[in-house]
Coordinates of C-alpha atoms and ligand atoms in Angstrom, one line a residue:
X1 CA -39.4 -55.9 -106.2
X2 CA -40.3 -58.0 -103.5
X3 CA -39.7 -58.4 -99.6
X4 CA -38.4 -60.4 -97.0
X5 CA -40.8 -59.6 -94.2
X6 CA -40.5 -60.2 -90.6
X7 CA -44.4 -59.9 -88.3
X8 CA -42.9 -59.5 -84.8
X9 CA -46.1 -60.3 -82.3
X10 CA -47.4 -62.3 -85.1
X11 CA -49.7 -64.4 -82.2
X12 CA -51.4 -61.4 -80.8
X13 CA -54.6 -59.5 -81.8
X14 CA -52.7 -56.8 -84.1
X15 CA -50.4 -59.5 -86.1
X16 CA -52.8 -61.6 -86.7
X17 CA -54.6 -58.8 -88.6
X18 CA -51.2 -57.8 -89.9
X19 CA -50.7 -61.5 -91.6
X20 CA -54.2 -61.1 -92.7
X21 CA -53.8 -57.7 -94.0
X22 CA -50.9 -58.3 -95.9
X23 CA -52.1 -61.1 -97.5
X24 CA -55.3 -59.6 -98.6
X25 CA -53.5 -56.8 -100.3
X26 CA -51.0 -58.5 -102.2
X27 CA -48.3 -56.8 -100.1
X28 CA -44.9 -58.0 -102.2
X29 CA -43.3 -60.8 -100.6
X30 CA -40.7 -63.3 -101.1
X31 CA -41.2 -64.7 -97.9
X32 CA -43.0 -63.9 -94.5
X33 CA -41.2 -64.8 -90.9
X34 CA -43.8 -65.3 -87.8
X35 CA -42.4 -64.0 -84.5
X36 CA -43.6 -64.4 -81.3
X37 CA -42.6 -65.4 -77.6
X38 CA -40.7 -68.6 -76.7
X39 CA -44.1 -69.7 -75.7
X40 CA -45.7 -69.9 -79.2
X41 CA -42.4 -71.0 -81.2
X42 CA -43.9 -74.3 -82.9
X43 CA -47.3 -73.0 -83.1
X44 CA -48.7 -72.7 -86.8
X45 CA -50.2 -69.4 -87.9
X46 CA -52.1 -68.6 -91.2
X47 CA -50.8 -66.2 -93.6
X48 CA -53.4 -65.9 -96.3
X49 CA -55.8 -68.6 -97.7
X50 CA -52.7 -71.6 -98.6
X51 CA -50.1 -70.8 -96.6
X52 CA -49.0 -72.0 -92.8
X53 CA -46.4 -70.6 -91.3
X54 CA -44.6 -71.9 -88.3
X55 CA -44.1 -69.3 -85.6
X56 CA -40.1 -68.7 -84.3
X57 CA -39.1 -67.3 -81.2
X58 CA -37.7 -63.8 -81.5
X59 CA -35.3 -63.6 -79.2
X60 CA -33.0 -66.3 -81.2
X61 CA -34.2 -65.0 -84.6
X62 CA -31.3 -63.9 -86.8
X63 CA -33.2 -60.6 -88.5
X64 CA -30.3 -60.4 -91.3
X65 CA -31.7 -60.6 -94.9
X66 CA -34.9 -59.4 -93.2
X67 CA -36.2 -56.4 -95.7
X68 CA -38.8 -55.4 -93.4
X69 CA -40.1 -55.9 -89.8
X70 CA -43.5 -54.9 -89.0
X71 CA -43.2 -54.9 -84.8
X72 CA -46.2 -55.4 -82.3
X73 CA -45.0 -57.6 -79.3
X74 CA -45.6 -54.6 -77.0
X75 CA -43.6 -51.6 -76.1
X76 CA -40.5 -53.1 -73.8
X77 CA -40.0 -56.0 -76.2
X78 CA -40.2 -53.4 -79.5
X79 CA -37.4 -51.2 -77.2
X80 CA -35.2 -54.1 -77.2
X81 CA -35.6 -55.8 -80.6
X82 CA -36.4 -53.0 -82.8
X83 CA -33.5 -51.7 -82.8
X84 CA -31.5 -55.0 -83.5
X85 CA -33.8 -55.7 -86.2
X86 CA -32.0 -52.2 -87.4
X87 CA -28.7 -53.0 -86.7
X88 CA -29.4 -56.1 -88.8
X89 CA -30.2 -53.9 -92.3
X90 CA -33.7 -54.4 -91.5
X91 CA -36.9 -51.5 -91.7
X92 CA -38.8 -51.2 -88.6
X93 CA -42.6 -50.4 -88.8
X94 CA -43.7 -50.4 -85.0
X95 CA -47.4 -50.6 -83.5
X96 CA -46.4 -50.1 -80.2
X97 CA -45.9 -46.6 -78.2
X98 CA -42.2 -47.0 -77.8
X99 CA -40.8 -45.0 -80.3
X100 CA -43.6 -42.5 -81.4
X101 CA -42.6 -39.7 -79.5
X102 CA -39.0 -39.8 -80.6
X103 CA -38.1 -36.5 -82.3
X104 CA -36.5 -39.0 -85.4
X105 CA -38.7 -41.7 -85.5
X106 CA -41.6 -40.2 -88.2
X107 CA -45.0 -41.3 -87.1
X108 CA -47.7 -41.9 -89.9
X109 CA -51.2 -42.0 -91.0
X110 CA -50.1 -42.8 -94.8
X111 CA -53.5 -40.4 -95.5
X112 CA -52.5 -37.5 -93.7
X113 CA -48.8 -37.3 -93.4
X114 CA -47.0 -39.5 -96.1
X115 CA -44.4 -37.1 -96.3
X116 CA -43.1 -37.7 -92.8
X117 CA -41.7 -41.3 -94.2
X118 CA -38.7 -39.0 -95.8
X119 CA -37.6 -38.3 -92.1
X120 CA -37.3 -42.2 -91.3
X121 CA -33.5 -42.5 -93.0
X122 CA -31.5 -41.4 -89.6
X123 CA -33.6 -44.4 -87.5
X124 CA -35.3 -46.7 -90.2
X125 CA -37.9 -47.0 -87.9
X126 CA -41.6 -45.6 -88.4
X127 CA -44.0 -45.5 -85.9
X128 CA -47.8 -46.4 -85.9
X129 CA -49.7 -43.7 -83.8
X130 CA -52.3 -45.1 -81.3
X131 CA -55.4 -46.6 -82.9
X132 CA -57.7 -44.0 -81.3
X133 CA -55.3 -41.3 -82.8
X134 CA -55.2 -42.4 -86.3
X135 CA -59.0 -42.4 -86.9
X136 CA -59.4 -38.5 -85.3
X137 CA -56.6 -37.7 -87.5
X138 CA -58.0 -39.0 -90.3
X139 CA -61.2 -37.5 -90.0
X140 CA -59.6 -34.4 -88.6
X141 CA -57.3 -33.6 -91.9
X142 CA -59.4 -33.0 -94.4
X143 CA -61.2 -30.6 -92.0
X144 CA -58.0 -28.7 -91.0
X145 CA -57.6 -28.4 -94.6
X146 CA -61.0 -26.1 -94.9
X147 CA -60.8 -24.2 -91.9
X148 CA -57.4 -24.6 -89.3
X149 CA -58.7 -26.4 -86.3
X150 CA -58.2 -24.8 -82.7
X151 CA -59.3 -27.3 -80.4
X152 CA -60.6 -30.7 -80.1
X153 CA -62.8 -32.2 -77.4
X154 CA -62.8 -36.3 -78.0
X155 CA -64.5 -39.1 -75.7
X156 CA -63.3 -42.0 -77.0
X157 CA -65.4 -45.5 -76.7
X158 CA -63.0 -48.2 -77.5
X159 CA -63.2 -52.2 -77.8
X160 CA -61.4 -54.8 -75.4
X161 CA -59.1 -55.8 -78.6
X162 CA -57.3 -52.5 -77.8
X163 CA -55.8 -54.3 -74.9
X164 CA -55.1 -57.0 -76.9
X165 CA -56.1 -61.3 -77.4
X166 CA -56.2 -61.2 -73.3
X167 CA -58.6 -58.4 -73.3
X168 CA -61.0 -60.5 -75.5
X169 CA -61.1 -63.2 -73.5
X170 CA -61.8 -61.3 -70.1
X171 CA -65.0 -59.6 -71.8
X172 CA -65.8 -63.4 -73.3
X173 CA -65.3 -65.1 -70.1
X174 CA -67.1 -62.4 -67.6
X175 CA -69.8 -62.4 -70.1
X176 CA -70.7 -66.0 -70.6
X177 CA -69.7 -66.6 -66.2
X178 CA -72.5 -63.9 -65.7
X179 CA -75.1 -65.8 -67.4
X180 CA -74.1 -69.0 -64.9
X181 CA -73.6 -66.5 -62.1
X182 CA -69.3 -66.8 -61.6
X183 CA -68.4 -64.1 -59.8
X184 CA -66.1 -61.7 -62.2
X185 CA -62.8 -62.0 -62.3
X186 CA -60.7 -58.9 -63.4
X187 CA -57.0 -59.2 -65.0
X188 CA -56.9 -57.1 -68.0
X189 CA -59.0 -54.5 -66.8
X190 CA -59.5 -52.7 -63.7
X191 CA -63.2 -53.0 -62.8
X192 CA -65.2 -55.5 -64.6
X193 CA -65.8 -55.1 -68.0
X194 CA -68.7 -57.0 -69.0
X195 CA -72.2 -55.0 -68.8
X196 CA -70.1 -51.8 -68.1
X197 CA -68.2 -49.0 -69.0
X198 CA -64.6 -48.0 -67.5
X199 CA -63.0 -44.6 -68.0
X200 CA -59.4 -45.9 -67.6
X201 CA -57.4 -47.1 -70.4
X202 CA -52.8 -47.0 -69.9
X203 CA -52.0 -45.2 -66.3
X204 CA -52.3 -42.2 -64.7
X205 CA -49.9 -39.3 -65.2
X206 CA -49.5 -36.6 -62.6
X207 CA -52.1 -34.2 -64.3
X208 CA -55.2 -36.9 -63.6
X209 CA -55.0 -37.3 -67.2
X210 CA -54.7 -41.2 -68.4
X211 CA -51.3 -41.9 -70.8
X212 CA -54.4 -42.9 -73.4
X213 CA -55.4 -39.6 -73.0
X214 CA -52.0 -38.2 -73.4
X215 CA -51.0 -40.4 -76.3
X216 CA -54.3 -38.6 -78.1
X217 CA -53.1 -35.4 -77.6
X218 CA -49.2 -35.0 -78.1
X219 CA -49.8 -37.3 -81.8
X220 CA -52.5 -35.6 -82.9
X221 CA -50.1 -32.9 -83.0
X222 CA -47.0 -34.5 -84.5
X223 CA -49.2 -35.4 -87.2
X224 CA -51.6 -33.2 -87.7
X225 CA -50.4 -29.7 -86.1
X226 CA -48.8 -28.7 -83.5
X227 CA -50.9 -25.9 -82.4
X228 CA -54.2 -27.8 -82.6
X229 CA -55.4 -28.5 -78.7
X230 CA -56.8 -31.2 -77.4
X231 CA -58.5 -33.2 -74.2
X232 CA -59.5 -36.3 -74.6
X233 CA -61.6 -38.6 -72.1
X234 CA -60.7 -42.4 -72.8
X235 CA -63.5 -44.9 -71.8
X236 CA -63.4 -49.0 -72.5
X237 CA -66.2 -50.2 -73.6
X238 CA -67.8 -54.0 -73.5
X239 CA -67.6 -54.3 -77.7
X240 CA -64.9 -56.9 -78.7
X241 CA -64.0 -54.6 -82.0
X242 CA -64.1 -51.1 -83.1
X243 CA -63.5 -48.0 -81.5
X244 CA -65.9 -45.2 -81.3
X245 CA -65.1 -41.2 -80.7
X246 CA -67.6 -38.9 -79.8
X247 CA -65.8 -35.7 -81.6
X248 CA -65.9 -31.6 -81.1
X249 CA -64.1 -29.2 -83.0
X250 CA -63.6 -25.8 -82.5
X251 CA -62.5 -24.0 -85.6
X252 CA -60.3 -20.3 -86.3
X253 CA -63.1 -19.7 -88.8
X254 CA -66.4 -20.6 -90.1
X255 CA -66.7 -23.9 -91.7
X256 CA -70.3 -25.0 -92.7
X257 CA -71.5 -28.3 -91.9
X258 CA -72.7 -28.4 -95.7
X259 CA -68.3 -28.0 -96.6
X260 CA -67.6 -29.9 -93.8
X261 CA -69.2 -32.9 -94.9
X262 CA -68.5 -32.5 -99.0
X263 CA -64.7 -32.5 -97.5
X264 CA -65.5 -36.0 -95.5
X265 CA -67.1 -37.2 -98.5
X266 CA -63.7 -36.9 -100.6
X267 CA -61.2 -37.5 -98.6
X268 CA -59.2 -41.0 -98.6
X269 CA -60.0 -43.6 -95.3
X270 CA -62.9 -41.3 -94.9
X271 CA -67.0 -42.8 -95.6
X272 CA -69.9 -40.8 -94.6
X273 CA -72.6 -42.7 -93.4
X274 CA -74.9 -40.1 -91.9
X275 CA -79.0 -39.7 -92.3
X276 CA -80.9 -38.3 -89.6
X277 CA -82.7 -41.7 -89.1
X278 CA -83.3 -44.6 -86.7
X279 CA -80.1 -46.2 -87.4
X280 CA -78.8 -43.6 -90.1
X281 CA -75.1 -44.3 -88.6
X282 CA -72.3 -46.5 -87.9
X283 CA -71.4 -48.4 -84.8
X284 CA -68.5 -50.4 -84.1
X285 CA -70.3 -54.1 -84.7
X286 CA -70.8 -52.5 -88.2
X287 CA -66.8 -51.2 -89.0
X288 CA -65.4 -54.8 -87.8
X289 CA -63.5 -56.0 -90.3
X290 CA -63.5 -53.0 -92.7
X291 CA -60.9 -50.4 -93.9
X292 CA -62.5 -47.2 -93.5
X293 CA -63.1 -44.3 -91.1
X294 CA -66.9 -44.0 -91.0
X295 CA -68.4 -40.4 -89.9
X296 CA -72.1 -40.2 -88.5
X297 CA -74.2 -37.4 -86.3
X298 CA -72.0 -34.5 -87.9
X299 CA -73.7 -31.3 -86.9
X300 CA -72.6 -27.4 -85.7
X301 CA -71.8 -27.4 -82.3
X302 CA -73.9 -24.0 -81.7
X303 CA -71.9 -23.7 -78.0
X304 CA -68.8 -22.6 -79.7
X305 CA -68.3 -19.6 -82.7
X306 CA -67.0 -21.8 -85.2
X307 CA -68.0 -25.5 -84.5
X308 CA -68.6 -29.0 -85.3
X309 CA -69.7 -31.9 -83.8
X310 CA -69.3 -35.7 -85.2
X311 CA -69.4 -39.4 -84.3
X312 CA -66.4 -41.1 -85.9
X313 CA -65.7 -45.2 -85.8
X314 CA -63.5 -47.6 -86.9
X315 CA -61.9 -51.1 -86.8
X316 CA -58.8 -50.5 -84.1
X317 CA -57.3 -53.8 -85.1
X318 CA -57.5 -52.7 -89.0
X319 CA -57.2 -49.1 -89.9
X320 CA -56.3 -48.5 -86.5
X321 CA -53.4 -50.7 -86.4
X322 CA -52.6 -53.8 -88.9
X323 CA -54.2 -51.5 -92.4
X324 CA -52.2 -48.6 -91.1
X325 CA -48.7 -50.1 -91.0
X326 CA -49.5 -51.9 -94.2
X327 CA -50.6 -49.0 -95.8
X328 CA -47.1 -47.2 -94.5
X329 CA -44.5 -50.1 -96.1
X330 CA -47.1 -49.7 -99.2
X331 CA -46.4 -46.1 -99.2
X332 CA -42.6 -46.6 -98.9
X333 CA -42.4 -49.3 -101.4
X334 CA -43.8 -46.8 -104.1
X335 CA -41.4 -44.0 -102.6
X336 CA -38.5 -46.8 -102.7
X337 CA -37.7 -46.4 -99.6
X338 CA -37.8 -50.1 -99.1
X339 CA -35.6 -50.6 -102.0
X340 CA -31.9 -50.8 -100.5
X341 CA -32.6 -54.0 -98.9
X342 CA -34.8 -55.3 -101.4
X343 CA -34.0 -58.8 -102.8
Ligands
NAP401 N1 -54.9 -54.0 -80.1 C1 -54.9 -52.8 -80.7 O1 -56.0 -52.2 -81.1 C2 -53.7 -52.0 -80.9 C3 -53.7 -50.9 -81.8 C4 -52.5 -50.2 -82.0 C5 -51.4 -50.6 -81.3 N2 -51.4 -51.7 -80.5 C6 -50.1 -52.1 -79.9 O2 -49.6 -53.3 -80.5 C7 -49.0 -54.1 -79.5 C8 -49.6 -55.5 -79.4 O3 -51.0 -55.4 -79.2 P1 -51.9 -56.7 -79.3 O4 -53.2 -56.1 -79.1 O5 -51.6 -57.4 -80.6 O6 -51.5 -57.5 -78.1 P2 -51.6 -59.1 -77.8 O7 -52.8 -59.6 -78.4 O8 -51.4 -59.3 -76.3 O9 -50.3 -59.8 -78.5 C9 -49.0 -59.5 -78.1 C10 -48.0 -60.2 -79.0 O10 -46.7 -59.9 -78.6 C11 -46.0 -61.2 -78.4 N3 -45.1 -61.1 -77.3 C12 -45.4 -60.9 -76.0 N4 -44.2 -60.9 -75.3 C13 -43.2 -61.2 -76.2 C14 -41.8 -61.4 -76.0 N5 -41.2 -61.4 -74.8 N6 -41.1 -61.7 -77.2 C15 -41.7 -61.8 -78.4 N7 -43.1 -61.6 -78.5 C16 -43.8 -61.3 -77.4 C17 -47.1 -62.2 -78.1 O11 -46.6 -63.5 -78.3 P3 -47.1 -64.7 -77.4 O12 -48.4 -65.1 -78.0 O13 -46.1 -65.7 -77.7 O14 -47.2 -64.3 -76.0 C18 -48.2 -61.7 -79.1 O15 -47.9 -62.2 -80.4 C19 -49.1 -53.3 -78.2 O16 -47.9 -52.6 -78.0 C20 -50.3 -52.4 -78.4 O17 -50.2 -51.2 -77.6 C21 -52.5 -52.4 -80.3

């Protein structure tokens, strides 16, 4: 069984990686469609080692005969085209926050809630969570699992990729203008970005919290718990890939750090990489360009009865986005949930 797949956003950061990502893993296609805005319609775009694909426009793309439809052109363009893509017989897997929120709409970290995909019928549409979500989650499940968690405390360190191919080139370009002393110029972000730190990511919401911050919370619950509490600060960093958390978990019971970590060690997504050494950990030059969630610095949070304290980083534009959704049409290939528009 093979698959007629549609990459939606194919220009930008994420479907670059999502070309990439399906290639590398032998996803099962019969043929692979490269979306994008009018603007890039004749551009050529790789998809694997031998083959070029020419990228279409999306608005006058026809999806039917389309098995599958992996979205990321951004939230208001995934509102309007998702849902045609739908209407068209097609499956949607979305990266963007449009739909994740939706009561119908399952959203899925394939190691942590697989079984979500058998709510995706009514819709056909899945939903990525945030990439700063997934990695907590996936770090965070197989720790709920030993001891149910009560409440998280994150600080999240994340790369100008999150903000997309734009994002990149504001922390290239202020970066290489500072060295021939341009002053900055800010687009992308809202104070320069180069040489500093900015604890804004999305907007502000009425509470002072930031909708990154929000986004952290209210998913970590639809995927993980609902009960499970959590504040999150969400800071952007000068890295060009990889996201780092800074993570504390309060507990309903005692968990050792000793079980703590032999549950890291075995669960799926999840490498420990932890000696109390100079450089015994993982930081996000390391994790670019690789699949897993890496766990350093875990240690008791002694301020707390029962808890934990970890550092936790991954690629965003891989696990946290372009590996995920791959990962979830893999998941509903072998479930065969793909299957009814199969060729
Ligand atoms: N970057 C991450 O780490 C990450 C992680 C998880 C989720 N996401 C989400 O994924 C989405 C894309 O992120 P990104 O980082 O890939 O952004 P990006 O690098 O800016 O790429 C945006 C893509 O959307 C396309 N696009 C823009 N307007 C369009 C339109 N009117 N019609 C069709 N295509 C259009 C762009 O095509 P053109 O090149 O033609 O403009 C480009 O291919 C966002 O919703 C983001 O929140 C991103």
């Amino acid at each position: 069984m093979s698959y007629k797949v549609a990459v939606v956003g194919a220009t930008g950061a994420v479907g670059r990686e999502l070309l990439k990502t399906l290639a590398e893993r032998g996803f099962p296609v019969t043929e692979v469609v490269a979306l994008a805005s009018g603007r890039s319609a004749g551009q050529q775009i790789s998809f694997g080692d031998r083959t070029v694909l020419k990228v279409r426009s999306l608005d006058a793309h026809d999806f039917a005969g389309t098995d599958l439809a992996l979205f990321s052109p951004g939230a208001a363009i995934s509102a309007i085209h998702a849902p045609r893509a739908v209407a068209a017989g097609c499956v949607v897997i979305d990266n963007t926050s449009h739909f994740r929120m939706e009561p119908d709409v399952p959203l899925v970290v394939p190691e942590v809630n697989a079984h979500a995909l058998a709510g995706f019928r009514r819709r056909r549409i899945v939903a990525n969570p945030n990439c700063s979500t997934i990695q907590l989650v996936v770090a965070l499940k197989p720790l709920h699992g030993l001891a149910r968690i009560r409440r998280v405390v994150v600080a999240t360190y994340q790369s100008v990729s999150g903000a997309g191919k734009e994002g990149m080139d504001e922390l290239f370009n202020q970066t290489k203008g500072s060295y021939v002393g341009d002053a900055p110029t800010s687009e992308q972000f809202t104070k320069t970005i180069a040489f500093n730190v900015i604890p804004h990511i999305d907007t502000f919401m009425d509470d002072g919290s930031t909708r990154e911050e929000w986004k952290m919370a209210v998913e970590t619950r639809k995927i993980l718990d609902p009960d499970i509490a959590v504040i999150a600060t969400c800071v952007r960093v000068p890295v060009f890939i990889g996201h780092a958390e800074a993570v504390h978990v309060e507990f309903e019971s005692a968990i050792s750090e000793r079980q703590a970590r032999s549950a890291l060690q075995h669960a799926p997504g999840v490498i420990v990489s932890d000696r109390r050494e100079d450089g015994g950990y993982v930081t996000p030059a390391e994790c670019a360009g690789e699949d897993a969630v890496y766990i350093s610095r875990l240690r008791r949070d002694p301020t707390v009865p029962h808890g934990l304290a970890f550092w936790c980083v991954s690629d965003n534009l891989r696990k946290g986005a372009a590996l995920n959704a791959v990962q979830i049409a893999e998941e509903m290939h072998r479930q065969g949930l793909l299957a009814k528009q199969a060729a």
